[in-house]
Amino acid sequence: EKGGYEHFMLKEINEQPRSIADCMRGRLDSRAGRLILGGLRDYMNKFQNADRIIITACGTSWHAGLVAEYLFEEFARVPVEVEYASEFRYRNPVINSRDFVIAISQSGETADTLAAIELAKQKGATIFGVCNVVGSSIARSTHAGSYTHAGPEIGVASTKAFTAQISVLSMMALMLGYQRGTLPESKYMELLSELEAIPAKVEKALKLNEQIERIAAQYKDARNFLYLGRGYNFPVALEGALKLKEISYIHAEGYPAAEMKHGPIALIDEEMPVVFIATQDSSYEKVVSNIQEVKARKGKIIAVVTEGDQSVKKMADHVIEIPRAHEAFVPLISVVPLQQLSYHIAVMRGCNVDQPRNLAKSVTVE
Ligand code: F6R
């Protein structure tokens, strides 16, 4: 059942080229210039005319929501708020019938997310679900939705569900941008093929596994880790840190790289591994200067970079080179080595990777 892998988590990490392709199958066809999400059909008007998009979720699904905030704002120019379901539901939030709420959940059973949906529904908003488990409570309680089609995710640490969520949200953002006229046709067409090219690039990124295993061996005894990224890779930094915490029990924090100097920089010394996501995108130069700041304080630098990158190589202790992609879709690739890193560290520390202590696959209590 683990398909020859030692753990479900590793199997699910490796399934990503296929699960992302499955998620886009029948929905996206760049050559035909076609993008269809069946679940949106009856709600396209509401979606297109929404004053605001509110995304609500927990944990890893919340991180996917943060990526979506960048996507929706860049492509569709709609204001977006991303809310932890547990905070949103108790805050007496301002919501009305012109809000379009997207609830993201792998299991479709998360109690806080379900309660946030009920609240937004009472206030007259339209609720759209992005769930993996078919027929789950959240899938049933929303007005409409699109499944992620990632297949069953057994490992408690979410991997392939995260990339499938981002895939659905990317398609939604492109569709919305096109419909609202904020994405010109030529740009839209280009982005469709960029997105379609992602599974092959993830496949290539997965081949870095052995390199990452060697890096893991070197840092498995670290007591803390910092993960830093900017722009589209900021949520990836949060996700990398969460993966490490939950399965290896090493304390890790994810931060937007520029926030480091407002506090976490005090933690940096020669014992501190810092994982940078430093791909060549619009924040690259800024991230490079953040790497220099860590280097000057003798932190150990592990950098995920675009293949062929030369500048970061000169500063970092390790560079992990991933295929080049449009910056909006880079999270789908850059998260993969971070999943592998946490996996290998956890295995080397003798942790129960698929069922970490104190965690459950679906959190049905608040
Ligand atoms: C992280 C993880 C949790 C879940 C969170 C939300 O690896 O598994 O943080 O992402 O409990 O779960 P769903 O997506 O099922 O609502």
Short mmCIF file of C-alpha atoms and ligand atoms in Angstrom, two decimals:
data_model
loop_
_atom_site.label_atom_id
_atom_site.label_comp_id
_atom_site.label_asym_id
_atom_site.label_seq_id
_atom_site.Cartn_x
_atom_site.Cartn_y
_atom_site.Cartn_z
CA GLU A 1 0.00 0.00 0.00
CA LYS A 2 3.03 2.25 0.48
CA GLY A 3 3.98 1.45 -3.11
CA GLY A 4 7.45 0.26 -2.11
CA TYR A 5 8.22 3.32 -0.01
CA GLU A 6 9.18 3.13 3.62
CA HIS A 7 6.63 5.73 4.64
CA PHE A 8 3.42 7.19 3.28
CA MET A 9 4.93 10.64 3.53
CA LEU A 10 7.74 9.79 1.11
CA LYS A 11 5.30 8.10 -1.23
CA GLU A 12 3.07 11.17 -1.16
CA ILE A 13 5.99 13.55 -1.73
CA ASN A 14 6.96 11.52 -4.76
CA GLU A 15 3.43 11.36 -6.08
CA GLN A 16 3.29 15.11 -6.59
CA PRO A 17 4.05 15.26 -10.31
CA ARG A 18 1.07 12.97 -10.79
CA SER A 19 -1.23 14.50 -8.20
CA ILE A 20 -0.70 18.00 -9.58
CA ALA A 21 -1.35 16.72 -13.10
CA ASP A 22 -4.46 14.87 -11.88
CA CYS A 23 -5.67 18.09 -10.31
CA MET A 24 -5.35 19.93 -13.62
CA ARG A 25 -6.59 17.09 -15.83
CA GLY A 26 -9.76 17.93 -17.73
CA ARG A 27 -9.60 21.46 -16.33
CA LEU A 28 -6.59 23.05 -17.97
CA ASP A 29 -5.58 22.71 -21.60
CA SER A 30 -3.14 25.42 -22.59
CA ARG A 31 -3.05 24.57 -26.28
CA ALA A 32 -6.80 24.90 -26.55
CA GLY A 33 -6.63 27.95 -24.27
CA ARG A 34 -9.12 26.24 -22.02
CA LEU A 35 -9.57 26.47 -18.29
CA ILE A 36 -12.69 25.01 -16.70
CA LEU A 37 -13.54 24.44 -13.06
CA GLY A 38 -16.91 22.73 -13.02
CA GLY A 39 -17.62 23.80 -9.45
CA LEU A 40 -17.30 27.47 -10.34
CA ARG A 41 -19.71 27.45 -13.25
CA ASP A 42 -22.84 28.42 -11.33
CA TYR A 43 -20.98 30.88 -9.13
CA MET A 44 -18.77 32.64 -11.67
CA ASN A 45 -20.86 35.79 -11.44
CA LYS A 46 -20.51 35.98 -7.68
CA PHE A 47 -16.80 35.25 -7.95
CA GLN A 48 -16.19 37.83 -10.66
CA ASN A 49 -18.14 40.58 -8.94
CA ALA A 50 -16.97 39.95 -5.41
CA ASP A 51 -15.68 43.01 -3.56
CA ARG A 52 -13.31 40.87 -1.62
CA ILE A 53 -12.10 37.31 -1.29
CA ILE A 54 -11.72 35.88 2.19
CA ILE A 55 -9.73 32.70 2.50
CA THR A 56 -10.09 30.64 5.66
CA ALA A 57 -8.22 27.49 6.69
CA CYS A 58 -5.86 26.00 9.27
CA GLY A 59 -2.26 24.78 9.21
CA THR A 60 -0.81 23.82 5.87
CA SER A 61 -4.08 24.67 4.12
CA TRP A 62 -3.76 28.18 5.55
CA HIS A 63 -0.30 28.39 3.97
CA ALA A 64 -1.83 27.46 0.61
CA GLY A 65 -4.28 30.30 1.24
CA LEU A 66 -1.40 32.73 1.70
CA VAL A 67 0.03 31.73 -1.67
CA ALA A 68 -3.42 32.30 -3.13
CA GLU A 69 -3.51 35.81 -1.69
CA TYR A 70 -0.51 36.72 -3.84
CA LEU A 71 -2.04 34.97 -6.87
CA PHE A 72 -5.47 36.61 -6.64
CA GLU A 73 -4.12 40.06 -5.97
CA GLU A 74 -1.53 39.89 -8.73
CA PHE A 75 -3.69 38.39 -11.45
CA ALA A 76 -7.20 39.52 -10.59
CA ARG A 77 -6.57 42.70 -8.57
CA VAL A 78 -9.13 41.73 -5.91
CA PRO A 79 -8.43 42.41 -2.25
CA VAL A 80 -7.85 39.21 -0.33
CA GLU A 81 -7.79 38.39 3.34
CA VAL A 82 -6.40 35.13 4.64
CA GLU A 83 -7.76 34.12 8.01
CA TYR A 84 -7.00 31.37 10.48
CA ALA A 85 -10.41 29.76 10.81
CA SER A 86 -10.04 29.61 14.60
CA GLU A 87 -9.58 33.39 14.86
CA PHE A 88 -12.06 34.33 12.20
CA ARG A 89 -14.94 32.45 13.76
CA TYR A 90 -14.64 34.13 17.14
CA ARG A 91 -13.93 37.66 16.01
CA ASN A 92 -17.34 38.83 14.87
CA PRO A 93 -15.80 39.53 11.47
CA VAL A 94 -17.26 42.00 8.98
CA ILE A 95 -18.71 39.88 6.18
CA ASN A 96 -21.50 40.52 3.71
CA SER A 97 -23.15 39.07 0.64
CA ARG A 98 -20.57 40.60 -1.70
CA ASP A 99 -17.77 38.58 -0.10
CA PHE A 100 -16.56 35.38 -1.70
CA VAL A 101 -15.19 33.03 0.94
CA ILE A 102 -12.83 30.21 0.00
CA ALA A 103 -12.43 27.47 2.62
CA ILE A 104 -9.44 25.21 2.11
CA SER A 105 -9.20 21.81 3.78
CA GLN A 106 -7.53 18.54 2.89
CA SER A 107 -9.70 16.41 5.18
CA GLY A 108 -12.83 18.50 4.86
CA GLU A 109 -13.45 17.78 8.55
CA THR A 110 -11.52 20.49 10.39
CA ALA A 111 -13.85 21.79 13.12
CA ASP A 112 -12.66 25.40 13.10
CA THR A 113 -12.85 25.68 9.32
CA LEU A 114 -16.34 24.19 9.34
CA ALA A 115 -17.46 26.69 11.98
CA ALA A 116 -15.94 29.60 10.02
CA ILE A 117 -17.95 28.48 6.99
CA GLU A 118 -21.20 28.36 8.96
CA LEU A 119 -20.58 31.86 10.28
CA ALA A 120 -19.82 33.33 6.84
CA LYS A 121 -22.86 31.57 5.44
CA GLN A 122 -25.12 33.12 8.07
CA LYS A 123 -23.82 36.52 7.06
CA GLY A 124 -24.80 35.92 3.47
CA ALA A 125 -21.41 35.31 1.82
CA THR A 126 -20.86 32.78 -0.94
CA ILE A 127 -18.69 29.90 0.25
CA PHE A 128 -16.46 27.92 -2.05
CA GLY A 129 -14.64 24.81 -0.82
CA VAL A 130 -11.25 23.52 -1.90
CA CYS A 131 -11.20 20.05 -0.36
CA ASN A 132 -9.43 16.81 -1.02
CA VAL A 133 -11.78 14.31 0.61
CA VAL A 134 -14.85 13.80 -1.55
CA GLY A 135 -18.15 14.08 0.29
CA SER A 136 -16.50 15.44 3.45
CA SER A 137 -18.37 17.75 5.84
CA ILE A 138 -16.78 20.90 4.41
CA ALA A 139 -17.42 19.80 0.83
CA ARG A 140 -21.07 19.35 1.79
CA SER A 141 -21.49 22.57 3.72
CA THR A 142 -20.16 24.94 1.04
CA HIS A 143 -22.27 26.40 -1.81
CA ALA A 144 -19.86 25.05 -4.40
CA GLY A 145 -16.30 23.86 -4.66
CA SER A 146 -13.50 22.22 -6.56
CA TYR A 147 -11.86 19.07 -5.35
CA THR A 148 -8.09 18.88 -5.33
CA HIS A 149 -8.05 15.25 -6.60
CA ALA A 150 -4.72 14.52 -4.93
CA GLY A 151 -5.86 11.04 -3.88
CA PRO A 152 -5.87 9.82 -0.27
CA GLU A 153 -3.24 11.49 1.90
CA ILE A 154 -2.29 9.14 4.73
CA GLY A 155 0.82 10.75 6.21
CA VAL A 156 -0.22 13.20 8.90
CA ALA A 157 2.13 15.86 7.50
CA SER A 158 0.39 17.31 4.49
CA THR A 159 2.44 17.27 1.26
CA LYS A 160 0.63 16.45 -1.95
CA ALA A 161 -2.59 18.02 -0.69
CA PHE A 162 -0.75 21.34 -0.30
CA THR A 163 0.51 21.39 -3.89
CA ALA A 164 -2.89 20.31 -5.19
CA GLN A 165 -4.57 23.12 -3.22
CA ILE A 166 -2.19 25.63 -4.76
CA SER A 167 -2.90 24.16 -8.18
CA VAL A 168 -6.66 24.66 -7.80
CA LEU A 169 -6.16 28.16 -6.42
CA SER A 170 -3.81 29.03 -9.28
CA MET A 171 -6.42 27.97 -11.80
CA MET A 172 -9.04 30.02 -9.96
CA ALA A 173 -6.80 33.09 -9.96
CA LEU A 174 -6.05 32.81 -13.69
CA MET A 175 -9.70 32.34 -14.49
CA LEU A 176 -10.71 35.31 -12.38
CA GLY A 177 -8.00 37.55 -13.84
CA TYR A 178 -9.06 36.66 -17.35
CA GLN A 179 -12.76 37.19 -16.65
CA ARG A 180 -12.20 40.48 -14.89
CA GLY A 181 -9.96 41.69 -17.68
CA THR A 182 -6.97 42.28 -15.42
CA LEU A 183 -5.02 39.54 -17.22
CA PRO A 184 -4.63 40.26 -20.91
CA GLU A 185 -5.26 37.30 -23.20
CA SER A 186 -1.63 36.84 -24.23
CA LYS A 187 -0.43 36.84 -20.61
CA TYR A 188 -3.24 34.50 -19.65
CA MET A 189 -2.28 32.04 -22.37
CA GLU A 190 1.36 32.18 -21.33
CA LEU A 191 0.47 31.50 -17.70
CA LEU A 192 -1.71 28.54 -18.67
CA SER A 193 1.26 26.86 -20.29
CA GLU A 194 3.55 27.83 -17.41
CA LEU A 195 1.16 26.11 -15.02
CA GLU A 196 0.83 23.07 -17.25
CA ALA A 197 4.62 22.71 -17.26
CA ILE A 198 4.81 22.42 -13.47
CA PRO A 199 4.40 18.64 -12.99
CA ALA A 200 7.47 17.92 -15.16
CA LYS A 201 9.49 20.44 -13.15
CA VAL A 202 8.38 18.89 -9.87
CA GLU A 203 9.50 15.54 -11.26
CA LYS A 204 12.93 17.03 -11.88
CA ALA A 205 13.07 18.63 -8.44
CA LEU A 206 12.35 15.26 -6.82
CA LYS A 207 15.66 13.96 -8.19
CA LEU A 208 17.47 16.11 -5.63
CA ASN A 209 16.46 13.63 -2.96
CA GLU A 210 19.95 12.19 -2.39
CA GLN A 211 21.56 15.59 -2.09
CA ILE A 212 18.93 16.57 0.43
CA GLU A 213 19.49 13.38 2.38
CA ARG A 214 23.17 14.34 2.74
CA ILE A 215 22.23 17.82 3.94
CA ALA A 216 19.79 16.26 6.39
CA ALA A 217 22.54 14.07 7.84
CA GLN A 218 24.61 17.15 8.55
CA TYR A 219 21.88 19.10 10.36
CA LYS A 220 19.75 16.42 11.98
CA ASP A 221 20.98 17.34 15.46
CA ALA A 222 20.29 21.06 15.18
CA ARG A 223 18.02 22.39 17.90
CA ASN A 224 16.51 25.21 15.87
CA PHE A 225 15.97 26.08 12.25
CA LEU A 226 14.96 29.29 10.55
CA TYR A 227 13.17 29.33 7.16
CA LEU A 228 13.15 32.56 5.20
CA GLY A 229 11.56 33.61 1.94
CA ARG A 230 9.85 36.61 0.38
CA GLY A 231 6.92 37.15 -1.94
CA TYR A 232 5.47 33.89 -3.22
CA ASN A 233 8.11 32.02 -1.25
CA PHE A 234 7.20 33.54 2.11
CA PRO A 235 4.35 31.04 2.65
CA VAL A 236 6.75 28.31 1.51
CA ALA A 237 9.10 29.30 4.33
CA LEU A 238 6.22 28.93 6.80
CA GLU A 239 5.34 25.57 5.34
CA GLY A 240 8.94 24.32 5.42
CA ALA A 241 9.18 25.23 9.09
CA LEU A 242 5.86 23.59 9.93
CA LYS A 243 6.90 20.35 8.19
CA LEU A 244 10.12 20.20 10.19
CA LYS A 245 8.42 20.95 13.53
CA GLU A 246 5.64 18.46 13.17
CA ILE A 247 7.61 15.40 12.15
CA SER A 248 11.13 15.89 13.55
CA TYR A 249 10.21 17.87 16.70
CA ILE A 250 12.97 20.37 15.96
CA HIS A 251 11.94 23.91 16.71
CA ALA A 252 11.67 25.87 13.48
CA GLU A 253 10.33 29.24 12.52
CA GLY A 254 9.32 30.55 9.15
CA TYR A 255 9.56 34.28 8.52
CA PRO A 256 9.39 36.73 5.67
CA ALA A 257 13.13 37.23 5.10
CA ALA A 258 12.98 40.98 5.67
CA GLU A 259 11.37 40.57 9.09
CA MET A 260 14.46 38.74 10.31
CA LYS A 261 16.15 41.97 11.29
CA HIS A 262 13.21 42.85 13.53
CA GLY A 263 13.97 40.08 15.97
CA PRO A 264 14.96 36.60 14.83
CA ILE A 265 18.38 37.77 13.69
CA ALA A 266 19.31 37.72 17.37
CA LEU A 267 19.12 33.92 17.23
CA ILE A 268 21.74 33.54 14.54
CA ASP A 269 25.10 32.05 15.40
CA GLU A 270 27.25 29.25 13.96
CA GLU A 271 24.83 26.65 15.32
CA MET A 272 21.81 27.97 13.46
CA PRO A 273 20.84 26.50 10.10
CA VAL A 274 18.90 28.98 7.99
CA VAL A 275 16.97 27.71 5.00
CA PHE A 276 16.49 30.40 2.37
CA ILE A 277 14.17 30.11 -0.58
CA ALA A 278 16.10 32.35 -2.94
CA THR A 279 14.82 31.67 -6.43
CA GLN A 280 15.32 34.23 -9.20
CA ASP A 281 12.14 36.22 -8.98
CA SER A 282 11.19 39.81 -8.24
CA SER A 283 12.51 39.63 -4.67
CA TYR A 284 15.75 37.82 -5.50
CA GLU A 285 18.13 40.74 -4.93
CA LYS A 286 16.51 41.49 -1.60
CA VAL A 287 16.78 37.89 -0.47
CA VAL A 288 20.44 37.83 -1.49
CA SER A 289 21.13 40.72 0.87
CA ASN A 290 19.28 38.89 3.63
CA ILE A 291 21.55 35.89 2.98
CA GLN A 292 24.57 38.18 3.40
CA GLU A 293 23.22 39.36 6.75
CA VAL A 294 23.00 35.76 7.98
CA LYS A 295 26.41 34.92 6.55
CA ALA A 296 27.97 37.86 8.41
CA ARG A 297 26.66 36.33 11.65
CA LYS A 298 28.04 32.89 10.78
CA GLY A 299 24.68 31.17 10.33
CA LYS A 300 24.70 27.99 8.24
CA ILE A 301 22.98 28.67 4.95
CA ILE A 302 20.96 26.14 3.02
CA ALA A 303 19.52 27.85 -0.06
CA VAL A 304 16.91 26.70 -2.54
CA VAL A 305 17.85 28.49 -5.77
CA THR A 306 17.00 28.56 -9.46
CA GLU A 307 19.17 26.13 -11.41
CA GLY A 308 22.32 27.75 -12.71
CA ASP A 309 22.37 30.42 -10.00
CA GLN A 310 25.92 31.60 -9.33
CA SER A 311 25.67 34.41 -6.76
CA VAL A 312 24.05 32.47 -3.93
CA LYS A 313 26.49 29.60 -4.41
CA LYS A 314 29.30 31.89 -3.29
CA MET A 315 27.63 32.61 0.03
CA ALA A 316 25.68 29.49 0.94
CA ASP A 317 26.93 26.34 2.62
CA HIS A 318 24.56 24.32 0.43
CA VAL A 319 22.56 25.18 -2.67
CA ILE A 320 19.61 23.15 -3.85
CA GLU A 321 18.94 23.95 -7.50
CA ILE A 322 15.36 23.67 -8.70
CA PRO A 323 14.00 24.22 -12.24
CA ARG A 324 13.13 27.74 -13.30
CA ALA A 325 9.41 28.56 -13.41
CA HIS A 326 7.14 31.61 -13.45
CA GLU A 327 7.45 33.11 -9.97
CA ALA A 328 3.75 32.71 -9.23
CA PHE A 329 4.05 28.94 -9.57
CA VAL A 330 7.44 28.48 -7.91
CA PRO A 331 5.90 27.45 -4.54
CA LEU A 332 4.71 24.24 -6.22
CA ILE A 333 8.36 23.36 -6.82
CA SER A 334 10.25 25.09 -4.02
CA VAL A 335 8.26 23.37 -1.28
CA VAL A 336 9.34 19.92 -2.51
CA PRO A 337 12.98 19.98 -1.26
CA LEU A 338 11.71 21.33 2.08
CA GLN A 339 9.31 18.40 2.39
CA GLN A 340 12.21 16.04 1.63
CA LEU A 341 14.51 17.77 4.10
CA SER A 342 12.04 17.43 6.95
CA TYR A 343 11.31 13.84 5.98
CA HIS A 344 14.96 12.77 6.04
CA ILE A 345 15.75 14.62 9.25
CA ALA A 346 12.76 12.99 10.97
CA VAL A 347 13.75 9.51 9.75
CA MET A 348 17.35 10.02 10.92
CA ARG A 349 16.10 11.11 14.34
CA GLY A 350 14.03 7.95 14.59
CA CYS A 351 10.70 9.77 14.61
CA ASN A 352 7.39 8.29 13.59
CA VAL A 353 7.13 10.18 10.34
CA ASP A 354 3.64 9.16 9.30
CA GLN A 355 2.10 9.52 12.73
CA PRO A 356 3.88 12.19 14.72
CA ARG A 357 3.12 12.45 18.42
CA ASN A 358 0.17 14.60 19.50
CA LEU A 359 -1.13 15.08 15.95
CA ALA A 360 -4.14 13.70 14.12
CA LYS A 361 -4.88 13.68 10.43
CA SER A 362 -8.07 15.56 10.87
CA VAL A 363 -8.69 17.93 13.74
CA THR A 364 -12.39 17.52 14.44
CA VAL A 365 -12.30 19.30 17.78
CA GLU A 366 -11.67 23.01 18.14
C1 F6R B 1 0.19 20.06 8.46
C2 F6R B 1 -1.09 19.53 8.82
C3 F6R B 1 -2.09 20.40 9.51
C4 F6R B 1 -3.31 20.54 8.62
C5 F6R B 1 -4.43 21.30 9.33
C6 F6R B 1 -5.60 21.55 8.42
O1 F6R B 1 0.99 19.12 7.83
O2 F6R B 1 -1.37 18.40 8.52
O3 F6R B 1 -1.54 21.65 9.80
O4 F6R B 1 -2.92 21.19 7.44
O5 F6R B 1 -4.83 20.58 10.45
O6 F6R B 1 -6.16 20.35 7.98
P1 F6R B 1 -7.20 20.28 6.80
O7 F6R B 1 -6.50 20.74 5.57
O8 F6R B 1 -7.60 18.84 6.71
O9 F6R B 1 -8.33 21.19 7.14
#
